[in-house]
Coordinates of C-alpha atoms in Angstrom, one line a residue:
Chain R
X1 CA 30.0 -15.4 26.7
X2 CA 26.8 -13.4 26.0
X3 CA 28.4 -12.4 22.7
X4 CA 28.6 -16.1 21.7
X5 CA 25.1 -16.9 22.8
X6 CA 23.9 -13.9 20.8
X7 CA 25.5 -15.1 17.7
X8 CA 24.0 -18.6 18.0
X9 CA 20.6 -16.9 18.7
X10 CA 20.9 -14.9 15.5
X11 CA 22.0 -17.8 13.5
X12 CA 19.0 -19.9 14.8
X13 CA 16.6 -17.2 13.6
X14 CA 18.1 -16.9 10.1
X15 CA 18.0 -20.6 9.8
X16 CA 14.2 -20.2 10.1
X17 CA 14.1 -18.0 7.0
X18 CA 16.2 -20.8 5.2
X19 CA 13.8 -23.5 6.4
X20 CA 10.8 -21.5 5.2
X21 CA 12.4 -21.1 1.8
X22 CA 13.3 -24.7 1.8
X23 CA 9.6 -25.6 2.3
X24 CA 8.6 -23.3 -0.5
X25 CA 11.1 -24.8 -2.8
X26 CA 9.9 -28.3 -1.8
X27 CA 6.3 -27.3 -2.5
X28 CA 7.3 -25.8 -5.9
X29 CA 9.1 -29.0 -6.7
X30 CA 6.1 -31.1 -5.8
X31 CA 4.0 -28.8 -8.0
X32 CA 6.2 -29.5 -10.9
X33 CA 6.2 -33.2 -10.3
X34 CA 2.5 -33.3 -9.5
X35 CA 1.2 -34.9 -12.7
X36 CA 3.5 -38.0 -11.9
X37 CA 3.0 -38.3 -8.2
X38 CA -0.7 -37.5 -7.7
X39 CA -3.7 -39.2 -9.0
X40 CA -6.3 -37.5 -11.1
X41 CA -8.6 -36.5 -8.4
X42 CA -5.8 -34.9 -6.3
X43 CA -4.5 -33.2 -9.5
X44 CA -7.9 -31.6 -9.9
X45 CA -7.8 -30.3 -6.4
X46 CA -4.3 -28.8 -6.9
X47 CA -5.4 -27.2 -10.1
X48 CA -8.2 -25.5 -8.2
X49 CA -5.8 -24.6 -5.5
X50 CA -3.6 -22.9 -8.0
X51 CA -6.6 -20.9 -9.6
X52 CA -7.5 -19.7 -6.0
X53 CA -4.0 -18.8 -5.3
X54 CA -4.0 -16.5 -8.3
X55 CA -7.2 -14.9 -7.1
X56 CA -5.7 -14.5 -3.6
X57 CA -2.5 -12.9 -4.8
X58 CA -4.6 -10.3 -6.8
X59 CA -7.0 -9.6 -4.0
X60 CA -4.1 -9.1 -1.7
X61 CA -2.4 -6.7 -4.1
X62 CA -5.7 -4.6 -4.3
X63 CA -6.9 -4.8 -0.7
X64 CA -3.5 -5.2 1.1
X65 CA -1.5 -2.7 -0.8
X66 CA -3.6 -0.4 -2.9
X67 CA -6.5 0.0 -0.4
X68 CA -9.0 -1.2 -2.9
X69 CA -10.9 -3.5 -0.6
X70 CA -13.2 -5.0 -3.3
X71 CA -15.8 -7.6 -2.7
X72 CA -16.7 -7.7 -6.4
X73 CA -13.7 -9.8 -7.5
X74 CA -16.1 -12.5 -8.8
X75 CA -17.4 -10.1 -11.4
X76 CA -14.0 -10.2 -13.3
X77 CA -13.6 -14.0 -12.8
X78 CA -17.1 -14.4 -14.4
X79 CA -16.3 -12.1 -17.2
X80 CA -13.2 -14.4 -17.8
X81 CA -15.4 -17.4 -17.8
X82 CA -17.9 -16.0 -20.3
X83 CA -15.3 -14.5 -22.5
X84 CA -13.4 -17.7 -22.8
X85 CA -16.7 -19.6 -23.7
X86 CA -17.4 -16.8 -26.4
X87 CA -14.0 -17.0 -28.1
X88 CA -13.8 -20.8 -27.9
X89 CA -17.2 -21.5 -29.2
X90 CA -18.2 -18.6 -31.4
X91 CA -14.9 -17.8 -33.0
X92 CA -12.2 -19.9 -34.5
X93 CA -9.2 -18.5 -32.7
X94 CA -8.6 -21.8 -31.1
X95 CA -9.0 -22.8 -27.5
X96 CA -5.7 -21.6 -26.2
X97 CA -6.0 -18.2 -27.8
X98 CA -9.5 -18.1 -26.3
X99 CA -7.9 -18.3 -22.8
X100 CA -5.6 -15.4 -23.5
X101 CA -8.4 -13.3 -25.0
X102 CA -10.5 -14.0 -21.9
X103 CA -7.8 -12.2 -20.0
X104 CA -7.7 -9.4 -22.4
X105 CA -11.5 -9.0 -22.4
X106 CA -11.4 -8.8 -18.5
X107 CA -8.9 -5.9 -18.8
X108 CA -11.2 -4.1 -21.3
X109 CA -14.1 -4.5 -18.9
X110 CA -11.9 -3.2 -16.1
X111 CA -11.5 0.2 -17.8
X112 CA -15.1 1.4 -17.6
X113 CA -15.3 -0.3 -14.2
X114 CA -12.7 2.1 -13.0
X115 CA -15.1 5.0 -13.4
X116 CA -17.3 3.6 -10.6
X117 CA -14.5 2.1 -8.5
X118 CA -12.3 5.2 -8.4
X119 CA -15.1 7.5 -7.4
X120 CA -15.6 5.5 -4.2
X121 CA -13.6 4.9 -1.1
X122 CA -13.5 2.4 1.8
X123 CA -16.9 0.9 2.6
X124 CA -18.6 2.6 -0.4
X125 CA -16.0 1.1 -2.7
X126 CA -16.6 -2.4 -1.2
X127 CA -20.3 -2.1 -1.7
X128 CA -19.9 -0.5 -5.2
X129 CA -17.7 -3.2 -6.4
X130 CA -20.1 -5.8 -5.1
X131 CA -23.0 -4.2 -6.8
X132 CA -21.0 -3.9 -10.0
X133 CA -20.1 -7.6 -10.0
X134 CA -23.8 -8.5 -9.3
X135 CA -24.8 -6.4 -12.3
X136 CA -22.4 -8.2 -14.5
X137 CA -23.8 -11.5 -13.3
X138 CA -27.4 -10.5 -14.0
X139 CA -26.4 -9.1 -17.4
X140 CA -24.6 -12.4 -18.3
X141 CA -27.8 -14.2 -17.3
X142 CA -29.8 -12.2 -19.8
X143 CA -27.7 -13.3 -22.9
X144 CA -29.5 -16.3 -24.6
X145 CA -26.3 -17.2 -26.5
X146 CA -24.8 -18.1 -23.1
X147 CA -27.8 -20.1 -22.0
X148 CA -29.3 -17.2 -20.1
X149 CA -30.0 -17.9 -16.5
X150 CA -29.3 -21.6 -16.7
X151 CA -25.9 -21.3 -18.3
X152 CA -24.5 -23.7 -21.0
X153 CA -21.9 -26.5 -21.2
X154 CA -18.8 -26.3 -23.3
X155 CA -19.1 -28.2 -26.6
X156 CA -17.4 -31.6 -26.6
X157 CA -15.4 -30.5 -29.7
X158 CA -13.8 -27.6 -27.6
X159 CA -13.2 -29.9 -24.5
X160 CA -11.4 -32.4 -26.8
X161 CA -9.0 -29.9 -27.9
X162 CA -7.3 -30.1 -24.5
X163 CA -6.8 -33.8 -24.5
X164 CA -8.6 -36.9 -25.9
X165 CA -9.2 -38.5 -22.5
X166 CA -9.8 -37.2 -19.0
X167 CA -6.3 -37.9 -17.7
X168 CA -4.7 -36.1 -20.6
X169 CA -7.1 -33.2 -20.4
X170 CA -6.7 -32.6 -16.7
X171 CA -2.9 -32.9 -17.0
X172 CA -3.1 -30.1 -19.7
X173 CA -5.3 -27.9 -17.5
X174 CA -3.1 -28.5 -14.6
X175 CA 0.0 -27.3 -16.4
X176 CA -1.8 -24.2 -17.6
X177 CA -2.9 -23.5 -14.1
X178 CA 0.6 -23.9 -12.8
X179 CA 2.1 -21.6 -15.6
X180 CA -0.7 -19.0 -14.7
X181 CA 0.1 -19.2 -10.9
X182 CA 3.8 -18.9 -11.6
X183 CA 3.4 -16.0 -13.9
X184 CA 1.0 -14.2 -11.5
X185 CA 3.4 -14.6 -8.6
X186 CA 6.5 -13.7 -10.7
X187 CA 5.0 -10.7 -12.3
X188 CA 3.6 -9.4 -9.1
X189 CA 6.9 -10.0 -7.4
X190 CA 8.6 -7.8 -10.1
X191 CA 5.9 -5.2 -9.6
X192 CA 6.5 -5.1 -5.9
X193 CA 10.2 -4.8 -6.5
X194 CA 9.8 -1.8 -8.9
X195 CA 9.4 1.8 -8.0
X196 CA 5.7 1.5 -8.1
X197 CA 6.0 -1.5 -5.7
X198 CA 8.0 0.4 -3.1
X199 CA 5.3 3.1 -3.3
X200 CA 2.6 0.5 -2.8
X201 CA 4.3 -0.9 0.1
X202 CA 4.5 2.5 1.7
X203 CA 0.8 3.0 1.0
X204 CA 0.0 -0.2 2.9
X205 CA 1.7 1.3 5.9
X206 CA 0.5 4.9 5.7
X207 CA -1.3 6.2 2.7
X208 CA -1.2 10.0 3.5
X209 CA 2.5 9.8 4.4
X210 CA 3.1 8.0 1.1
X211 CA 1.4 10.8 -0.8
X212 CA 3.6 13.3 1.2
X213 CA 6.8 11.7 -0.1
X214 CA 5.6 11.8 -3.7
X215 CA 3.9 8.4 -4.2
X216 CA 1.2 9.0 -6.9
X217 CA -1.6 7.3 -5.0
X218 CA -4.1 7.5 -7.9
X219 CA -1.7 6.1 -10.5
X220 CA -0.7 3.3 -8.1
X221 CA -4.2 2.3 -7.5
X222 CA -5.0 2.3 -11.2
X223 CA -2.0 0.2 -12.1
X224 CA -3.1 -2.4 -9.4
X225 CA -6.6 -2.6 -10.6
X226 CA -5.6 -3.1 -14.2
X227 CA -2.8 -5.4 -13.2
X228 CA -5.4 -7.8 -11.4
X229 CA -8.0 -7.8 -13.9
X230 CA -6.4 -9.9 -16.7
X231 CA -5.2 -12.5 -14.2
X232 CA -8.7 -12.8 -12.8
X233 CA -10.0 -13.3 -16.3
X234 CA -7.4 -15.9 -17.2
X235 CA -8.1 -17.9 -13.9
X236 CA -11.9 -17.6 -14.9
X237 CA -11.0 -19.3 -18.2
X238 CA -9.2 -22.2 -16.5
X239 CA -11.9 -22.5 -13.9
X240 CA -14.5 -22.9 -16.8
X241 CA -12.3 -25.6 -18.3
X242 CA -12.4 -27.6 -15.1
X243 CA -16.1 -27.1 -14.5
X244 CA -16.8 -27.6 -18.4
X245 CA -19.8 -25.1 -18.2
X246 CA -20.6 -21.5 -17.6
X247 CA -23.5 -20.4 -15.6
X248 CA -24.3 -16.9 -13.9
X249 CA -24.5 -18.3 -10.3
X250 CA -21.4 -20.5 -10.7
X251 CA -19.1 -18.3 -13.0
X252 CA -19.9 -15.2 -10.9
X253 CA -19.9 -17.0 -7.6
X254 CA -19.3 -14.4 -4.8
X255 CA -18.7 -17.2 -2.3
X256 CA -16.1 -19.1 -4.4
X257 CA -14.2 -16.2 -6.0
X258 CA -14.6 -13.4 -3.4
X259 CA -15.5 -14.6 0.1
X260 CA -13.2 -17.6 0.1
X261 CA -10.4 -15.4 -1.3
X262 CA -10.9 -12.8 1.4
X263 CA -10.8 -15.7 4.0
X264 CA -7.5 -17.0 2.4
X265 CA -5.8 -13.6 2.4
X266 CA -7.0 -12.6 5.8
X267 CA -5.9 -15.8 7.5
X268 CA -2.6 -16.0 5.5
X269 CA -1.7 -12.4 6.0
X270 CA -3.0 -9.4 4.3
X271 CA -0.3 -7.0 2.8
X272 CA 2.5 -9.5 2.6
X273 CA 3.8 -11.7 -0.3
X274 CA 3.7 -14.9 1.7
X275 CA 0.2 -14.4 3.1
X276 CA -1.8 -15.5 0.1
X277 CA 0.5 -18.6 -0.4
X278 CA 0.1 -19.7 3.2
X279 CA -3.7 -18.8 3.3
X280 CA -4.4 -21.0 0.2
X281 CA -2.7 -24.0 1.7
X282 CA -4.5 -23.6 5.0
X283 CA -7.8 -23.1 3.3
X284 CA -7.4 -26.3 1.3
X285 CA -6.3 -28.3 4.4
X286 CA -9.3 -27.2 6.2
X287 CA -11.6 -27.8 3.2
X288 CA -10.3 -31.2 2.4
X289 CA -10.2 -32.5 5.9
X290 CA -13.4 -30.9 7.2
X291 CA -15.6 -31.2 4.1
X292 CA -17.3 -34.3 5.6
X293 CA -18.6 -32.0 8.4
X294 CA -20.9 -30.3 6.0
X295 CA -22.1 -26.9 7.1
X296 CA -19.8 -27.1 10.2
X297 CA -16.7 -26.7 8.0
X298 CA -18.0 -23.2 7.0
X299 CA -18.6 -22.4 10.7
X300 CA -15.0 -23.5 11.4
X301 CA -13.7 -21.4 8.5
X302 CA -15.5 -18.3 9.8
X303 CA -14.5 -18.9 13.4
X304 CA -10.7 -19.4 12.4
X305 CA -10.7 -16.1 10.3
X306 CA -12.3 -14.1 13.1
X307 CA -9.9 -15.5 15.7
X308 CA -7.1 -14.7 13.3
X309 CA -8.1 -11.1 12.9
X310 CA -8.3 -10.7 16.7
X311 CA -5.0 -12.4 17.6
X312 CA -2.9 -11.0 14.7
X313 CA -4.5 -8.8 12.0
X314 CA -1.5 -9.7 9.7
X315 CA -2.5 -13.3 9.6
X316 CA -0.5 -16.5 10.1
X317 CA 2.5 -14.9 8.3
X318 CA 2.3 -11.9 10.7
X319 CA 2.5 -14.4 13.6
X320 CA 5.3 -16.3 12.1
X321 CA 7.1 -13.0 11.3
X322 CA 7.4 -12.4 15.0
X323 CA 9.9 -15.2 15.1
X324 CA 11.2 -15.3 11.6
X325 CA 13.6 -12.4 11.0
X326 CA 13.1 -12.0 7.2
X327 CA 10.8 -12.5 4.4
X328 CA 10.7 -15.8 2.6
X329 CA 10.1 -14.1 -0.7
X330 CA 12.2 -11.0 -0.3
X331 CA 10.4 -8.0 -1.9
X332 CA 12.3 -5.5 0.4
X333 CA 15.2 -3.4 -0.6
X334 CA 18.7 -3.6 0.9
X335 CA 21.1 -0.6 1.1
X336 CA 24.1 -0.5 -1.3
X337 CA 27.1 -2.4 0.2
X338 CA 30.4 -1.1 1.3
X339 CA 30.0 2.0 3.3
Chain Q
X1 CA 9.1 31.5 -3.3
X2 CA 5.8 30.8 -1.7
X3 CA 2.7 33.0 -1.7
X4 CA -0.5 32.5 0.1
X5 CA -3.4 34.7 -1.1
X6 CA -6.5 35.0 0.9
X7 CA -6.3 31.5 2.0
X8 CA -9.4 30.2 3.9
X9 CA -10.4 26.8 5.2
X10 CA -13.2 25.9 7.4
X11 CA -14.5 22.6 8.9
X12 CA -18.2 22.7 9.1
X13 CA -19.0 26.1 10.8
X14 CA -15.5 26.4 12.3
X15 CA -13.2 28.7 10.3
X16 CA -9.7 27.5 11.0
X17 CA -7.9 29.7 8.5
X18 CA -9.5 33.0 7.6
X19 CA -8.3 34.7 4.4
X20 CA -4.7 34.4 5.3
X21 CA -2.0 36.3 3.2
X22 CA 1.7 35.2 3.7
X23 CA 4.7 35.5 1.5
X24 CA 7.8 33.3 2.1
X25 CA 11.0 34.7 0.4
X26 CA 13.5 32.3 -1.2
X27 CA 16.3 31.3 1.2
X28 CA 14.7 32.4 4.5
X29 CA 13.9 30.4 7.6
X30 CA 10.5 31.4 8.7
X31 CA 9.3 30.4 12.2
X32 CA 5.6 30.1 12.6
X33 CA 4.4 30.2 16.2
X34 CA 1.0 30.5 17.8
X35 CA -1.2 29.1 20.6
X36 CA -3.0 25.7 20.3
X37 CA -5.9 25.8 17.8
X38 CA -4.4 28.8 15.9
X39 CA -4.5 26.8 12.7
X40 CA -0.7 26.1 12.4
X41 CA -1.1 22.4 11.3
X42 CA -4.1 23.1 9.1
X43 CA -2.0 25.8 7.4
X44 CA 0.8 23.2 6.6
X45 CA -1.9 20.7 5.4
X46 CA -2.9 23.4 3.0
X47 CA 0.5 24.1 1.8
X48 CA 1.5 20.4 1.6
X49 CA -1.7 19.5 -0.4
X50 CA -3.2 17.2 2.2
X51 CA -6.2 19.6 2.5
X52 CA -7.9 21.7 -0.1
X53 CA -8.6 25.4 0.8
X54 CA -12.1 26.6 0.5
X55 CA -11.0 29.9 -0.8
X56 CA -7.7 31.6 -1.8
X57 CA -4.7 30.6 -3.8
X58 CA -1.3 29.1 -3.2
X59 CA 1.4 30.2 -5.5
X60 CA 4.8 28.5 -5.5
X61 CA 7.7 29.5 -7.7
X62 CA 5.5 31.6 -9.8
X63 CA 3.0 28.7 -10.3
X64 CA -0.6 28.3 -8.9
X65 CA -0.5 25.0 -7.0
X66 CA -3.8 25.4 -5.2
X67 CA -5.3 22.2 -6.9
X68 CA -2.2 20.3 -7.1
X69 CA -2.1 17.0 -5.3
X70 CA 0.4 16.3 -2.5
X71 CA 2.5 14.0 -4.5
X72 CA 2.8 16.5 -7.4
X73 CA 3.9 19.1 -4.9
X74 CA 6.8 16.8 -3.9
X75 CA 7.9 16.7 -7.4
X76 CA 8.0 20.5 -7.7
X77 CA 10.1 20.7 -4.6
X78 CA 7.9 21.0 -1.4
X79 CA 8.8 18.5 1.3
X80 CA 7.1 18.2 4.6
X81 CA 7.2 16.5 7.9
X82 CA 4.2 15.5 10.0
X83 CA 3.7 16.8 13.6
X84 CA 3.0 13.2 14.7
X85 CA 5.6 11.1 12.8
X86 CA 4.1 8.8 10.2
X87 CA 6.7 6.2 9.5
X88 CA 6.0 3.3 7.1
X89 CA 6.2 1.1 10.2
X90 CA 6.7 -2.3 8.6
X91 CA 9.4 -1.1 6.3
X92 CA 13.0 -0.7 7.3
X93 CA 14.4 2.9 8.0
X94 CA 16.3 2.5 4.6
X95 CA 13.3 1.7 2.7
X96 CA 11.3 4.5 4.3
X97 CA 13.8 7.0 2.9
X98 CA 14.1 5.1 -0.4
X99 CA 10.4 5.5 -1.0
X100 CA 10.9 9.3 -0.9
X101 CA 14.1 9.2 -2.9
X102 CA 12.4 7.2 -5.6
X103 CA 9.1 8.9 -5.7
X104 CA 10.2 12.5 -5.0
X105 CA 12.4 12.5 -8.1
X106 CA 10.7 9.9 -10.4
X107 CA 14.0 8.0 -10.3
X108 CA 14.3 4.2 -10.7
X109 CA 15.0 2.2 -7.5
X110 CA 18.6 1.6 -8.4
X111 CA 19.4 5.3 -9.0
X112 CA 17.7 6.5 -5.9
X113 CA 19.8 4.2 -3.6
X114 CA 22.6 6.7 -3.5
X115 CA 20.4 9.5 -2.4
X116 CA 18.8 7.4 0.3
X117 CA 22.1 6.5 1.7
X118 CA 23.3 10.1 1.7
X119 CA 20.3 11.3 3.6
X120 CA 20.5 8.5 6.2
X121 CA 24.1 9.6 6.8
X122 CA 23.2 13.2 7.0
X123 CA 20.5 12.6 9.5
X124 CA 22.4 10.1 11.7
X125 CA 20.2 7.3 10.8
X126 CA 22.6 5.1 8.9
X127 CA 23.2 2.7 11.8
X128 CA 19.5 2.2 12.0
X129 CA 19.1 1.3 8.3
X130 CA 17.9 -2.2 8.9
X131 CA 15.5 -1.6 11.7
X132 CA 11.7 -1.6 11.0
X133 CA 10.7 2.0 11.4
X134 CA 7.9 1.0 13.8
X135 CA 10.6 0.2 16.5
X136 CA 12.4 3.5 16.4
X137 CA 12.6 5.9 19.5
X138 CA 10.9 9.2 19.3
X139 CA 14.1 11.0 18.4
X140 CA 14.8 8.6 15.6
X141 CA 11.3 8.9 14.4
X142 CA 11.7 12.7 14.2
X143 CA 14.9 12.2 12.3
X144 CA 13.2 9.8 10.0
X145 CA 10.5 12.3 9.3
X146 CA 13.2 14.8 8.4
X147 CA 15.1 12.3 6.4
X148 CA 12.0 11.3 4.3
X149 CA 11.4 15.0 3.5
X150 CA 15.1 15.6 2.7
X151 CA 15.2 12.6 0.4
X152 CA 12.8 14.5 -1.8
X153 CA 15.6 17.2 -2.3
X154 CA 13.1 19.8 -1.4
X155 CA 13.5 23.6 -2.3
X156 CA 11.0 24.3 0.2
X157 CA 11.1 22.4 3.5
X158 CA 8.0 22.5 5.8
X159 CA 8.8 21.3 9.4
X160 CA 5.8 20.6 11.7
X161 CA 6.9 20.6 15.4
X162 CA 10.1 18.7 14.7
X163 CA 11.5 19.7 18.1
X164 CA 8.4 18.8 20.1
X165 CA 9.1 16.2 22.9
X166 CA 12.9 16.2 22.5
X167 CA 15.6 17.3 25.0
X168 CA 17.7 20.3 24.2
X169 CA 20.6 18.3 23.2
X170 CA 18.6 16.2 20.8
X171 CA 17.0 19.3 19.5
X172 CA 20.4 20.9 18.8
X173 CA 21.3 18.0 16.7
X174 CA 18.3 18.5 14.5
X175 CA 19.0 22.3 14.3
X176 CA 22.4 21.5 12.9
X177 CA 21.0 19.4 10.2
X178 CA 18.4 21.9 9.2
X179 CA 21.0 24.6 9.2
X180 CA 23.2 22.6 6.8
X181 CA 20.2 21.9 4.5
X182 CA 19.3 25.7 4.7
X183 CA 22.9 26.7 3.7
X184 CA 22.6 24.3 0.7
X185 CA 19.8 26.7 -0.6
X186 CA 16.6 25.2 0.8
X187 CA 14.0 27.6 2.1
X188 CA 12.5 26.5 5.4
X189 CA 9.2 27.1 7.0
X190 CA 9.1 25.7 10.6
X191 CA 6.1 25.5 12.9
X192 CA 7.2 25.0 16.4
X193 CA 5.9 25.2 20.0
X194 CA 9.3 25.0 21.4
X195 CA 10.1 28.8 20.8
X196 CA 13.5 28.5 22.3
X197 CA 14.7 26.2 19.7
X198 CA 13.1 28.0 16.8
X199 CA 14.6 31.5 17.9
X200 CA 18.1 30.0 17.4
X201 CA 17.5 29.3 13.7
X202 CA 14.6 31.4 12.3
X203 CA 15.3 34.8 10.6
X204 CA 11.6 35.8 10.8
X205 CA 8.8 34.9 13.1
X206 CA 5.1 34.9 12.2
X207 CA 2.5 34.7 14.8
X208 CA -0.6 32.8 13.9
X209 CA -3.6 33.5 16.0
X210 CA -7.3 32.8 15.3
X211 CA -6.7 31.6 11.8
X212 CA -4.8 34.6 10.6
X213 CA -1.4 36.5 10.9
X214 CA -1.4 38.4 14.1
X215 CA 2.2 39.6 14.1
X216 CA 5.4 39.3 11.9
X217 CA 8.9 40.4 12.3
X218 CA 12.4 39.3 13.6
X219 CA 12.2 36.8 16.4
X220 CA 13.3 39.4 19.0
X221 CA 10.8 41.9 17.8
X222 CA 7.9 39.5 17.9
X223 CA 8.7 38.1 21.2
X224 CA 9.1 41.6 22.7
X225 CA 5.6 42.5 21.4
X226 CA 3.3 43.1 24.3
X227 CA 0.3 42.0 22.2
X228 CA 1.9 38.7 21.2
X229 CA 2.7 38.0 24.9
X230 CA -0.8 38.7 25.8
X231 CA -2.3 36.5 23.0
X232 CA 0.2 33.7 23.6
X233 CA -0.1 33.6 27.4
X234 CA -3.9 34.5 27.4
X235 CA -4.7 31.9 24.9
X236 CA -2.5 29.3 26.5
X237 CA -4.0 29.9 29.8
X238 CA -7.3 29.2 28.4
X239 CA -6.2 26.3 26.2
X240 CA -9.5 24.7 26.7
X241 CA -11.3 27.5 25.1
X242 CA -9.2 27.8 22.1
X243 CA -9.8 24.2 21.1
X244 CA -13.5 24.8 20.7

């Protein structure tokens, strides 16, 4: 009798994983169909959501696994914005190549940034990355070719390359954002499944113990840092395409590209693959529905994240995981069968 | 196999290890005992690479490893357990061991799977493979500590109070595993408070006291030594003092 009940109980719980995966598949299907089922305003919001999702996945990789708790992520996003502008306007590589080169440029900037970042730990690292990002912003504001402190708009000729009218252009940008988000998620998924990834997961749980079983902590951190940089730059390029201009304060916005991202990851669940996805959706729900409240919606955001940390440091996914028996996006490893 | 030459480590003004010399022969099981605060765990942290010494050298298999990181020491064949088990608590037992099997050898995940499975069977954890390590009992946590170290295929195995907090029967099970590993050619250095357990397996005892080697010899010799008894009982009797 108890045996039977046990089986049904197990079955119910596993069903939760299937339901969760079903929801993810449904959301993915909606994203693919989005240009046909949403109007232009919604499509813009979803494009923004996808860009923030990319930033959240990368911040989670750094802070949640590699113990690089950066608050200077906006520095690399800003570099991506400016590099995209530079390649699109000052060279004739073409607008699409300019996006890819923005990612590459960010990677190049990440190399010397490591000299600072990898000399610092914990709180010093957080402050160090922040200062580095602010220096990048101030530096960008000194360059006259980029409109100095005021910034500069993308020339119409560049904008037109992505579509003759607004609808066409935003659909193109949307597809690029979707491709970027899918690439970022898929690539990071494979990273987490690799030998490096299982080491990173161990580092998340106990860094010293990970080092004691052979995980090269230094190498793992470097890989994550250089992994995140180009994706941040690519996101910056797409963000610039949406805003149609670059400016130090907006392109290097600590609120938009770092503070919101930390909120997203913390509320969704730091150190899990599902966390950034859930966090991004929750963030947009709060933002879209509470925007009319003005300043109050920030206070709600802050309150929710503090409450979340106190209730369950592993975020919404940590709460759900108490009931759901498995990961929705399984990065874990199973033993070989048949023994 | 392992040679410590004039090893010293202080924390602020407190000298925990004071110019310690110790040689571990290949194939032996060396038991290290000593009262609380003698510097046993610090010594392991120095050998394992979790702490850097302030003075002296560590030579392993003819190679100076004094400045080597802990993860490189795994690769050259040094595996250790922690006194307080440090599981990767959100990962399953299987994944815990897999991390070590992958990173201890530089193998791909696919090739390390067999090793992980073998070690889980060897340590009696195979039936717990799917359990998150954070939910294990003390005995299984100790087994997991041992399993993680064994997955590295170590030539030198450092065990830090593996028997602490276990019953005699539980302890015997672990002793059997270590004996088998040893007969496979692994050198073992074992720090233990439970002298009863250590005596059954160690070929040689070293007494650590005040940050240096106080006595050395066969277990029977060392335990019969009047000075050792005095130090041990005296220091244990004033455990509060030794911690300062």
